[in-house]
Amino acid sequence: MSTQEHQQLNKAQLDFVKAKVAAQANPWYDAYNAMLAHPLASSTRSPSPFPTVACGSGSMNPSVGCREERQDALAAYANALAWYISGNRSYATKAISFMNAWARSIRDHTDSNAPLQTGWSGASWARAAEIIRYSNAGWSSSDITTFENMLRNVYLPKIIGGSINNGNWELVMMEAAQGIAVFLNDAPSYDRAMAKFATRAPAYVYLTSDGSCPKAPPANGFTSCSQVQNFWLQYSFPENGITQETCRDFAHTGYGISSMSHIAETSKIQGTDLWTTDVGTRIRIDQPYYAGTDSVTAVCQNSRALRVEATVLHGPVPMSDHKGANRARIILEAVRLASSAEVPSLQLLIAREPNILQLELVLRILLTYLPESTEPKAYIDLLHQIACGAVHPPPQSSLRPVQHGKELSDNEVRYQVRRLHLLPLAEERDLQAGCTDLLSLFLIHRARKIDVETGSIPGVQELLEPFSNRDPYLRVWTVSNILPLRRLNYEYYPDVEDPYTLEALEHLEGRPAIDSLLARSARLGGTETIQCARDIRGVVGPWIYGESSPKRRKTHHDRRRTSFVSTTPAGQVESVEAEDFYTAWLDVHDWIVDLALRNFAAAAETLGQWDGPTDVDYDGYNDHEDLELDGSQTQTLRYAQAGLAIAYANSETTPSAFDKTSAVLRKVSQLSGLDAPPALDEIQTSSVLYVSKEYLDQLSEVHLLHNALLRPDNPVTSSTQASLSFASLVLRSCVLLQKLGNSKSCRVAAALAAFARPEEQMNELHKTLQKVPVKTRDDSAWAAVRQQILWLRDWQFQASGMGHGDGKESMGVFGKVKQMDAEVEILRALLRASCYDLAVHVYCMQDERPISKDALERTVLSVAMSFYDGASNGNRTRGGIRKASEMLAAFQSHFPQSQHFDQANALLAATHSISFYSLTLQHGVPFQPVNIRASKDPMSLIGKILEQNARSYTKLDDLIEIGRNLVGAKLGSARDPSSPTPGAATTDSSDDQEQKLHESSRRITSMAIEAALTEGDFDTAYSYIVNRLSPALPTQDPTPAPITTTDNNNNNNNDDNDDISWRAAYLAGRSSSPSPPSLRRLEQRLELLSLSLLLAPPPHLAEILHVWRAAENDLTALLARETAEDDRWNRKADHRSTNIIPGGFVPSLAETDRLANHDARARRQSSAAKAGGSGGNNNEDAAPMGLFDVARGAAKAFQKSAFPLRATAPASASGGGGGGAEKRPISMAGSEETAAAAAASERERVRKRDVVANAVTGGLASGIGWVIGAPGGGGGGGGKG
């Protein structure tokens, strides 16, 4: 095998054809188009792979996948060629689909034609694969590997050993082996195939140089020329080019020559040119030889396939004398009369010449020359007389003298007699069967010839019936062959186009025979069930009689198929005859079981209408002799086993199928003599059925495998009361499961009951309860469902009356599920079906509760939360939230102290309230109730509500109530995995719970404040801060504590514990004022900023103070503008020279001067006061030593000013606020304006804004001002330390 060229196809040749087709040159172009038009290249053709291809003689009887495999292989080759020539990838894809489909499916070739079938298909597969693999067609490496494995493991072993059959077999096998070896790069296999070919090719094509006799194929073991001649079917070899199959037919000859050419061409590609060798010479001579068929026909006519050296032709008188010549003329006359069907004249001749025309000679002349179309009644009487040994002349008959051969010489007559080719009476198969009666052998051989030539089975039966009782072998042969053939072709299926032949029927054996005989009944529709039983009774039964008869067994013993029944049950002693009888009938049983896989109704009806091996219709042939064999009772039991087997083989799960299965079980009990199982609707309460634990323990999963169902030692299908009871219980389980919506076949249900693990049974129980097709709130129906589930868990539950909680191990399809676990699953189903009253009655109000109270509570809450989590709307009047609410309400009275129930109710209340708001989560995902449970911070959802719902902050009480329910649900806490409730059951004290509720209220209020500010509603935010947030202000100490570092550290926690309040106040205080600014708004902002300064931790004071000073500046500027505006209007009113008011007066010049002097003196006093205040550094509040002292100073001033937010401040605090204000100016920037205003109107009421300014400034100027770098009270030194 060449390592340089790894192809069996010549790429140059392919490219040459491709170019010719592209140029539309003929004959290539027409041939290419014809290939594309062929159905094999159709784009609609799809692969039809078979796991096992079974091909009998002539690829028929049986023919399972034979034609499909050959055509799919050719289709792959055609599409591969089309792809290479056209470049259209769809052809490559189609070729790959054929190769992949078969590579993934086929596992074996079986039956007599398996080697030939493998060779035909393998040769095409290899060629197609070569083109696709080496043309960049897109065949994946994994698929190539799978295809290689198919060729290596399925095809190559079948063909590499060669064949001793006709030459075309071995030649195509070597062609396939060579191509596969090239594709696999398997040099040893390639060399082995070429070695086989090197010896077969010379033994297939004859050359005169071979001598007078062709070469013999080595594997056949021929030792004489006569053996070779018989193998070649001819005896003279006058010319070159004759092949071993020339005188057989040209079709098979063409097969052989084609394979030889392909092998030679592939060998040339691999580097060895066989065309220049002896093999090439034989091929070149052979091909033109068959162009002229006349010469070939003449060769075959001059060399007959059989030459009989019939000593009967010679007789007791030598053929050399005159009497011998006369004897020869009599024989020639008998041959002439037989050839012309002149039976009366032949009878007269035989009567006159009994010594010459003896029994065997006459029978052979009739067999060879009497036309097969002759009516049997014309020569039956002659046969009777010949059999009796005395032939009488027919009445009123006359025979003229012998005329035939009179013109010939004695030598010529003798020569012609020697040239007669009389057929032998006996064929090898009949002799091996032990038949010695010459007439019986003649009748059988004659029947075969009539069937071949005319196909008239009624004529055959007419010939045989008068002699049926003559010989046992003839009788058996007639019953087992003619009777089935007559019924198949004439009585049962007269309109079928492909009738059976006697030759094909005789070659049937084993299981393929059963498949073939029953193929029509299984193929047709409508009344096929009746036809199956009828065909078994009337066709298969008679055939089995011949198959199992002792005489026929001699011919079939070596080729009888091996039954999968390998052992005989203990205590049974079976004879060889019974064993063969069993083997044949077991094939029928096996066929019925296989039929159940395809059409269970047909199999069940067959079992119902056929009573087993004793129910056979022999058409009256058993009137004189009992055709039955011993052991019928044993066979009946085996047939009953087949009934149980089809129950498990059935995969249908319809009520009709279960009814038929029930009928099958009743038939099994009838055949076995066992107690009949109760009706399906009575099984649940029947005490007759009982299966012991010991029986179940002996079962194995292997016993339910299809090929093990008919094993005699299979406890699942053997005909015993235990197996029948088990099948009945399994069937009832299937019926109940089907009603419950989880349909199972008997095989699956049996495996579930006997072999499934507890978790697998639990999964099936859960699936069953989920599929129950019962309406919700139907308590009576669900009560029945519960009883059915409990029976499925324990088949003895109701039958024995022992209940399900007695501690005994249960046996059923759910028998390994614990009783409490099963009840919990049932309770879940009842709750999902809204059968709350039934659930309460069963699980809460019974004296002996099926499950514990804790398990009940966990289950109810778990199901409620599952509905909660699956709800899409939080409204408790709809969907899942409604079901959860109803569920909790139904069981609430039975769990009055349950903390879990309280938590769940709180969660439902919160969810219901949230449902009235529009809420969308991130990425546009709509809110669902489960989001609350999934959130790490459920309270944050209220913030999203405030963000997405305009003015929702005005519903603060509703939001706070939502928050309180969320706290009550204990969401966001550490969860206990065993707890189904929203949060773990905790042991929080009442104080802790109140603290959490208080914190949630303050947090929600803060969110509402922020939302109000976002929407520009400052007044609402201010109101919430003033009225809703209650900060824990520090208590005023009349004796200020000394400012120390230790004191600062110790009091830090007290100042940081109100983060919500100061942040809310700060957010509101920093909000911008409307334009133009409002004095009231500025006052409120300063008030809120003052509160945040009081409560905020030190790190945030600078930021807050910065905002506060900006607001103060805005307030000061606004006050200054208002004061200036007042002064302007006052001066304008005072200095007007004209009194515009009726009755007014004009001041005199002296009065005007006096007023001017008064104003100047006031200004001087104001300036002096200012100068006096700034000149002394008498401030008691020096720079503080720490930030805590700043906050404490602010608190002191705040209390003195009677700040409005401090609702609990002492009444005397307002009085002290003024004093504080006098000691400290508000600020450096605003002191002059404030003093001027006080001088102008000393009796004016102190305004609220002044109180705020005084309080804050007085307390903070020396402390906070120092922090940010502002001057202290005197504006002088920087303070101490």
XYZ file of C-alpha atoms in Angstrom, residues 741-1118:
378
model
C -51.812 12.889 35.224
C -48.427 11.152 35.520
C -48.767 8.283 33.063
C -46.340 5.389 33.363
C -45.999 2.122 31.495
C -46.025 -1.159 33.424
C -42.298 -1.574 32.924
C -41.540 1.889 34.306
C -43.984 1.496 37.206
C -42.518 -1.894 38.130
C -39.002 -0.473 38.082
C -40.169 2.476 40.169
C -41.679 0.188 42.794
C -38.896 -2.367 42.935
C -35.653 -0.589 42.126
C -36.025 3.176 42.487
C -34.207 4.992 45.265
C -36.239 6.922 47.879
C -35.329 10.257 46.333
C -36.427 9.043 42.897
C -39.784 7.921 44.272
C -40.133 11.253 46.045
C -39.492 13.087 42.775
C -42.189 11.023 41.068
C -44.603 11.629 43.942
C -43.968 15.338 43.715
C -44.431 15.264 39.940
C -47.650 13.268 40.294
C -49.211 15.696 42.748
C -48.267 18.610 40.532
C -50.023 17.047 37.534
C -53.282 16.010 39.235
C -56.049 17.090 36.825
C -58.558 17.799 39.618
C -60.138 21.219 39.942
C -59.172 23.434 42.827
C -61.428 23.666 45.890
C -62.931 20.247 45.120
C -62.533 18.661 48.539
C -64.190 15.346 47.734
C -62.032 14.782 44.639
C -58.864 15.668 46.499
C -59.813 13.390 49.379
C -59.944 10.570 46.835
C -56.580 11.663 45.429
C -55.071 11.418 48.896
C -56.365 7.881 49.306
C -54.979 6.933 45.896
C -51.563 8.347 46.707
C -51.477 6.480 50.003
C -52.389 3.251 48.186
C -49.657 3.873 45.651
C -47.260 4.206 48.555
C -48.404 0.960 50.140
C -50.329 -1.537 48.036
C -51.465 -3.295 51.230
C -52.716 -0.064 52.850
C -56.426 -0.573 52.291
C -56.449 -4.239 51.292
C -55.107 -5.374 54.654
C -56.777 -2.669 56.679
C -53.596 -2.176 58.637
C -53.190 1.493 57.863
C -50.156 3.354 56.753
C -48.583 4.326 60.014
C -47.936 0.947 61.639
C -44.196 1.129 61.075
C -44.037 -1.762 58.571
C -42.113 -1.262 55.400
C -44.409 -0.291 52.559
C -44.454 -1.810 49.080
C -45.671 0.327 46.225
C -44.468 2.721 43.584
C -43.880 5.258 46.380
C -43.174 2.647 49.070
C -39.709 3.946 49.929
C -41.015 7.429 50.698
C -41.478 7.976 54.414
C -45.064 8.241 55.532
C -44.653 11.758 56.919
C -42.876 12.926 53.761
C -45.710 11.556 51.646
C -48.311 13.283 53.831
C -46.378 16.544 53.624
C -46.410 16.335 49.812
C -50.138 15.609 49.863
C -50.709 18.578 52.187
C -48.774 20.788 49.792
C -50.981 19.628 46.951
C -54.149 20.305 48.964
C -52.943 23.797 49.791
C -52.035 24.490 46.178
C -55.544 23.344 45.223
C -57.092 25.697 47.849
C -58.688 22.787 49.698
C -58.143 24.464 53.069
C -61.129 22.919 54.811
C -60.037 19.423 53.818
C -56.466 20.123 54.878
C -57.574 21.485 58.237
C -59.891 18.526 58.796
C -57.258 15.911 57.926
C -54.193 17.456 59.489
C -55.520 19.545 62.379
C -58.677 17.892 63.679
C -57.798 14.201 63.782
C -57.040 12.430 67.023
C -53.921 10.976 65.440
C -52.464 13.600 63.224
C -50.756 12.266 60.072
C -47.912 14.738 60.593
C -46.568 16.675 63.567
C -47.709 20.180 64.396
C -44.281 21.632 63.648
C -44.193 19.932 60.242
C -47.697 21.196 59.552
C -46.701 24.759 60.428
C -43.571 24.587 58.284
C -45.491 23.159 55.341
C -48.318 25.704 55.469
C -45.917 28.607 55.703
C -43.674 27.166 53.005
C -46.554 26.783 50.534
C -47.892 30.214 51.452
C -44.507 31.759 50.810
C -44.204 29.876 47.522
C -47.434 31.495 46.373
C -46.147 34.779 47.712
C -42.886 34.451 45.804
C -44.726 33.539 42.621
C -47.180 36.421 42.791
C -46.927 39.211 40.263
C -49.236 41.597 42.126
C -48.996 42.474 45.788
C -52.704 43.056 46.271
C -54.035 40.520 48.738
C -57.295 40.234 46.808
C -55.547 38.851 43.747
C -53.416 35.913 42.652
C -50.751 34.413 44.797
C -50.991 36.968 47.608
C -54.672 36.183 47.929
C -53.982 32.441 48.162
C -51.268 33.002 50.723
C -53.599 35.209 52.796
C -56.445 32.706 52.629
C -54.094 29.875 53.548
C -52.799 31.638 56.637
C -56.303 32.657 57.647
C -57.485 29.029 57.418
C -54.806 27.790 59.818
C -54.401 30.897 61.994
C -56.770 29.678 64.698
C -54.741 26.492 65.087
C -51.523 28.446 65.611
C -52.573 31.411 67.785
C -49.119 31.866 69.348
C -47.068 31.222 66.222
C -44.432 33.856 65.697
C -43.966 32.552 62.152
C -47.604 33.233 61.309
C -47.308 36.766 62.748
C -44.272 37.440 60.603
C -45.985 36.125 57.483
C -49.108 38.223 58.140
C -46.981 41.311 58.647
C -45.235 40.639 55.338
C -48.558 40.228 53.538
C -49.870 43.475 55.054
C -46.774 45.371 53.958
C -46.943 43.882 50.483
C -50.624 44.735 50.138
C -49.967 48.360 51.066
C -47.039 48.623 48.672
C -49.234 47.321 45.839
C -51.122 50.627 45.741
C -47.988 52.448 44.625
C -46.283 52.382 41.289
C -42.889 50.733 41.684
C -40.318 49.692 39.101
C -36.928 48.296 39.988
C -33.670 48.836 38.164
C -33.429 48.040 34.450
C -37.163 48.562 34.109
C -38.096 45.378 35.961
C -41.583 45.707 37.484
C -41.858 45.179 41.181
C -42.938 41.757 42.379
C -43.606 40.701 45.951
C -40.638 38.359 45.982
C -38.385 41.399 45.650
C -39.220 42.265 49.244
C -37.994 38.908 50.513
C -34.986 38.957 48.246
C -33.873 42.433 49.275
C -31.116 42.780 51.822
C -32.695 46.076 52.902
C -36.467 45.896 52.320
C -36.921 49.357 53.853
C -35.074 50.819 50.876
C -38.090 49.949 48.724
C -39.998 52.732 50.482
C -37.387 55.127 49.196
C -38.069 53.883 45.642
C -41.800 54.392 46.239
C -41.130 57.994 47.229
C -38.925 58.456 44.161
C -41.440 57.023 41.662
C -44.754 58.270 43.082
C -45.375 62.023 43.039
C -46.381 63.508 46.397
C -46.346 60.090 48.001
C -44.422 61.724 50.832
C -47.711 63.275 51.949
C -48.873 59.734 52.948
C -46.311 59.438 55.675
C -48.509 57.499 58.076
C -49.210 54.852 55.430
C -45.504 54.539 54.649
C -44.613 54.291 58.310
C -47.178 51.525 58.709
C -45.555 49.671 55.817
C -42.243 50.029 57.560
C -43.629 48.731 60.826
C -44.966 45.635 59.019
C -41.629 45.087 57.362
C -40.005 45.219 60.760
C -42.627 42.818 62.074
C -41.828 40.400 59.216
C -38.215 40.416 60.403
C -36.919 40.717 56.881
C -33.253 41.239 56.330
C -32.359 39.377 59.519
C -30.177 36.273 59.609
C -32.352 33.490 58.280
C -32.653 30.034 59.679
C -32.462 27.582 56.710
C -35.071 25.359 58.288
C -37.535 28.164 58.707
C -39.922 28.815 55.828
C -40.981 32.205 57.204
C -39.853 35.599 55.903
C -37.196 35.845 58.598
C -35.945 33.622 61.329
C -37.939 33.280 64.488
C -36.133 35.567 66.890
C -36.418 36.238 70.573
C -36.200 40.034 70.442
C -37.394 41.691 73.618
C -40.274 44.168 73.482
C -37.827 47.029 74.020
C -35.678 45.875 71.104
C -38.727 45.561 68.897
C -39.970 49.010 69.880
C -36.524 50.420 69.195
C -36.562 48.884 65.689
C -40.054 50.262 65.062
C -38.935 53.719 66.259
C -35.891 53.626 64.032
C -37.947 52.564 61.016
C -40.383 55.435 61.581
C -37.566 57.990 61.797
C -35.882 56.527 58.714
C -39.074 56.620 56.663
C -39.744 60.169 57.865
C -36.267 61.123 56.710
C -36.990 59.556 53.314
C -40.236 61.494 53.086
C -38.436 64.717 53.989
C -35.898 64.102 51.253
C -38.655 63.321 48.751
C -40.537 66.491 49.714
C -37.392 68.543 49.223
C -36.779 66.850 45.867
C -40.257 67.858 44.739
C -39.755 71.419 46.126
C -42.181 71.117 49.003
C -40.084 72.802 51.703
C -43.019 73.524 53.964
C -43.929 69.819 54.267
C -40.328 68.887 54.878
C -40.038 71.608 57.545
C -43.236 70.397 59.150
C -41.993 66.742 59.239
C -38.725 67.846 60.830
C -40.433 69.999 63.419
C -43.307 67.670 64.223
C -42.135 64.148 63.308
C -38.467 64.031 64.142
C -37.834 64.371 67.883
C -34.106 64.738 68.396
C -32.666 63.789 71.763
C -31.214 67.191 72.703
C -28.563 67.385 75.419
C -29.825 68.541 78.806
C -28.735 72.060 79.831
C -26.369 72.096 82.786
C -26.536 75.458 84.611
C -22.933 75.019 85.632
C -20.843 74.475 82.521
C -18.420 71.650 82.912
C -14.811 72.379 82.351
C -13.717 71.864 78.762
C -11.224 69.038 78.745
C -10.077 66.427 76.307
C -11.505 63.669 78.460
C -14.872 65.299 78.583
C -14.866 65.632 74.798
C -14.218 61.956 74.306
C -16.783 60.792 76.819
C -19.620 62.788 75.348
C -18.923 62.004 71.712
C -21.417 59.095 71.548
C -24.279 61.241 72.814
C -23.792 63.696 70.018
C -23.595 61.082 67.273
C -26.724 59.103 68.074
C -29.158 61.126 65.972
C -27.755 60.887 62.490
C -31.192 60.881 60.853
C -32.315 64.122 62.532
C -29.281 66.244 61.771
C -29.051 65.031 58.192
C -32.739 65.735 57.578
C -32.396 69.183 59.134
C -29.236 69.835 57.159
C -30.837 68.785 53.839
C -33.800 71.056 54.454
C -31.602 73.899 55.671
C -29.346 73.800 52.623
C -32.241 73.838 50.172
C -32.295 76.939 48.066
C -34.727 79.782 48.798
C -37.207 81.030 46.222
C -36.316 84.070 44.166
C -36.818 86.694 45.417
C -35.912 85.209 48.810
C -38.536 84.978 51.508
C -37.701 86.207 54.973
C -39.760 83.369 56.483
C -37.973 80.776 54.376
C -34.586 82.091 55.455
C -35.655 82.083 59.062
C -36.810 78.429 58.760
C -33.591 77.409 57.039
C -31.470 79.009 59.734
C -33.563 77.289 62.334
C -33.001 73.854 60.699
C -29.304 74.501 60.166
C -29.005 75.456 63.803
C -30.563 72.084 64.726
C -28.175 70.201 62.478
C -25.258 72.079 64.023
C -26.479 71.043 67.405
C -26.866 67.318 66.505
C -24.208 66.654 63.863
C -20.948 64.923 64.792
C -17.833 67.164 64.797
C -16.477 66.046 61.386
C -19.517 67.594 59.673
C -19.700 70.895 61.603
C -17.512 72.880 59.212
C -19.636 71.913 56.219
C -22.883 72.776 58.031
C -21.492 76.055 59.360
C -20.461 77.066 55.864
C -24.056 76.639 54.692
C -25.356 78.343 57.824
C -23.166 81.466 57.289
C -24.330 81.693 53.688
C -27.938 81.591 54.837
C -27.155 84.125 57.596
C -25.622 86.480 55.077
C -28.730 86.155 52.940
C -30.861 86.929 55.987
C -28.717 89.895 57.032
C -28.785 91.328 53.558
C -32.533 90.895 53.387
